[in-house]
Amino acid sequence: MAQPDASFFAALDEKLSSAPNLLIGAPIVLDFERVPELADRDLLREVIGAIRAKGLLLFGVQNVTAQQRELAEAFGLIPLQIGRDAPLDKQRASAPQQSADAPSPEIKDPPRAPANRIINRPVRSGQMIVAENGDLTIVGSVASGAEVVAAGNIHIYGTLRGRAMAGARGDTSARIFCHRLEAELLAIAGLFQTSEKIGAEFRSHSVQIHLEDEKLCIERFE
Amino acid sequence: MTKTEDKALKDKAPLGKVIVITSGKGGVGKTTSAAAISAALAKRGHKTVVIDFDVGLRNLDMIMGCERRVVFDFINVIQGEARLKQALIKDKRLDTLSILPTSQTRDKDALTQDGVEKVLNELKEEFDYIVCDSPAGIERGAQLAMYFADEAVVVTNPEVSSVRDSDRVLGLLSSKTKRAETGGDEVKAQVLLTRHDQRRIDAGEMMTIEDVLEILAVPLLGVIPESPAVLRASNVGTPVVLDEPSAASRAYEDAVARLLGEEVEMRIGNEKRPGLFGRIFGRSA
């Protein structure tokens, strides 16, 4: 994809017309997995502009090289590390992110004060709550079909029935805490587990979830 | 003396409260409930109008038994083709009840936010309660039906997909309404459980009331039993509360009493089960 060719936008339009209400206003992530060579600033600007002009809320990128990551951050997009299944084998784990020689952009960025969020109401189906730069605390339940995302930890004082993604910017020390686990999906730093993989012994219990050797570990409190 | 008091009551500005009857999922009993709730409000002497927002699939006038009297409709009024007074149909059974039917030939794009607001403001001048019967789904029609609401009745069946859709709608009520957008008081939402069938719950085929409330985390307005009386009333074009007394009509009347702020014990079907529900009823989100 050297040029943003017409076929890309035609395909995008088709996708949009097939489910307009689903996608308009939905948070969108650009996946660079199949275009590792794409690092042209003007081209990227054009693509981002075109996607946003269609009413999509483009907020992040994934599978980026170090150079793409810098470009994306310059455009205000958040590099996400999602889409890997946990536990994952050593080979893949050491592949793209670590292969970059360039110093990690976090070092250059001035450290941000964590912006924690507290939500004092239940999170309903279809809602997405994001704490971009900190912890997220929900006082209430997270319904199935709802999504809570945080760069840091996620605390849920209620039942987690939906999806929770902690460490969304790649923080492997992030944790998820919930009063009662009925989750559809759990993810920390992009390593995820779906409900069918979550052991029955943890269901309906008060738990914490953390990463250990790139594996999601669930611990019961009682 | 009573005459002057009466007159004073009549001169009092109408309450003008907008209540949306919504659910997300179709076929759970929104229109039946809108008809029953508005008739029960009117029966108690409150000036009430019920509006059909389901443009293109109009049903409310059939349930209310006035489909043969429709000349102008809600869409005609919004588009300036008729005056509101011309479109309002006065109920023949209750002089406090009016119906604003919708169009069968247009679609939901005919509804505009400004148009809806104008009609609602005009109705507020005259009515105590304006009951909006929302279409199914969460698209334009449903969003406009809830946008100007002061209160919401979320109609839910004790069944997983209905509960999830209701949860979605509760989310929209707390974000996509005028009250939410202008930062005013939240839309007060309560759940009305319909088609409740204790035998099917006991058989494990349906969710219990406790499970539904645990997920939705809003107060319970009432529990309407599955009842042939509801179907019969719909077929003859009579709101169930104006038909012969039945468990369903009593349940709707109780729900309306609670809607008006009265404390009424929760009756499930014909039985009274206070201990179990006293606990749940009245807890807030």
Coordinates of N, CA and C in Angstrom, one line a residue, chain A residues 21 121-127 141 143-145 159 161 184, chain B residues 139 164 167-168 170-171 174-175 186 214-218 285:
Chain A
N21 N -24.5 2.1 11.7 CA -24.7 2.5 13.0 C -23.7 1.8 14.0
R121 N -21.1 4.5 38.6 CA -22.4 3.9 38.2 C -22.1 2.6 37.4
P122 N -23.1 1.8 37.2 CA -22.8 0.6 36.5 C -22.5 0.9 35.0
V123 N -21.6 0.1 34.4 CA -21.2 0.3 33.0 C -22.2 -0.6 32.2
R124 N -23.0 0.0 31.3 CA -24.0 -0.8 30.6 C -23.5 -1.4 29.4
S125 N -24.3 -2.4 28.9 CA -24.0 -3.1 27.6 C -23.8 -2.0 26.5
G126 N -22.7 -2.1 25.7 CA -22.5 -1.2 24.6 C -21.7 0.0 25.0
Q127 N -21.5 0.2 26.3 CA -20.6 1.3 26.7 C -19.2 0.9 26.8
S141 N -21.4 -2.6 38.5 CA -21.0 -3.8 37.7 C -20.7 -3.4 36.3
A143 N -21.6 -4.7 32.6 CA -22.5 -5.6 32.0 C -21.9 -6.3 30.9
S144 N -22.5 -7.5 30.5 CA -22.0 -8.2 29.3 C -22.2 -7.3 28.1
G145 N -21.2 -7.2 27.2 CA -21.3 -6.3 26.1 C -20.8 -4.9 26.4
T159 N -19.9 -6.9 39.8 CA -19.7 -8.0 38.9 C -19.2 -7.6 37.6
R161 N -19.1 -8.7 34.0 CA -19.7 -9.6 33.1 C -19.2 -9.3 31.7
E184 N -16.5 -11.8 30.1 CA -16.5 -12.3 28.7 C -15.0 -12.4 28.2
Chain B
E139 N -32.3 2.8 17.3 CA -32.0 3.7 16.2 C -32.8 5.0 16.4
R164 N -30.3 -8.0 28.4 CA -29.1 -7.3 27.9 C -29.5 -6.1 27.1
D167 N -30.4 -3.4 29.3 CA -29.2 -2.8 29.9 C -28.6 -1.8 29.0
R168 N -28.6 -2.1 27.7 CA -28.1 -1.2 26.6 C -28.9 0.1 26.6
L170 N -30.6 1.3 29.1 CA -30.4 2.1 30.3 C -29.1 2.9 30.1
G171 N -28.1 2.3 29.4 CA -26.9 3.1 29.1 C -27.2 4.3 28.2
S174 N -28.8 7.1 30.1 CA -27.9 7.9 31.0 C -26.9 8.7 30.1
S175 N -26.9 8.6 28.8 CA -25.9 9.3 28.0 C -26.5 10.1 26.8
E186 N -30.6 13.1 36.3 CA -30.7 11.9 35.4 C -32.2 11.6 35.1
E214 N -30.5 -7.7 39.6 CA -29.1 -7.7 39.9 C -28.3 -7.1 38.7
I215 N -28.7 -7.5 37.5 CA -28.0 -7.1 36.3 C -28.3 -5.6 36.0
L216 N -29.6 -5.3 36.0 CA -30.0 -4.0 35.6 C -29.8 -2.9 36.6
A217 N -29.8 -3.2 37.9 CA -29.5 -2.3 39.0 C -30.3 -1.0 38.9
V218 N -31.6 -1.1 38.6 CA -32.5 0.0 38.7 C -33.7 -0.5 39.5
A285 N -30.2 2.5 42.0 CA -29.0 2.1 41.2 C -27.7 2.5 41.9

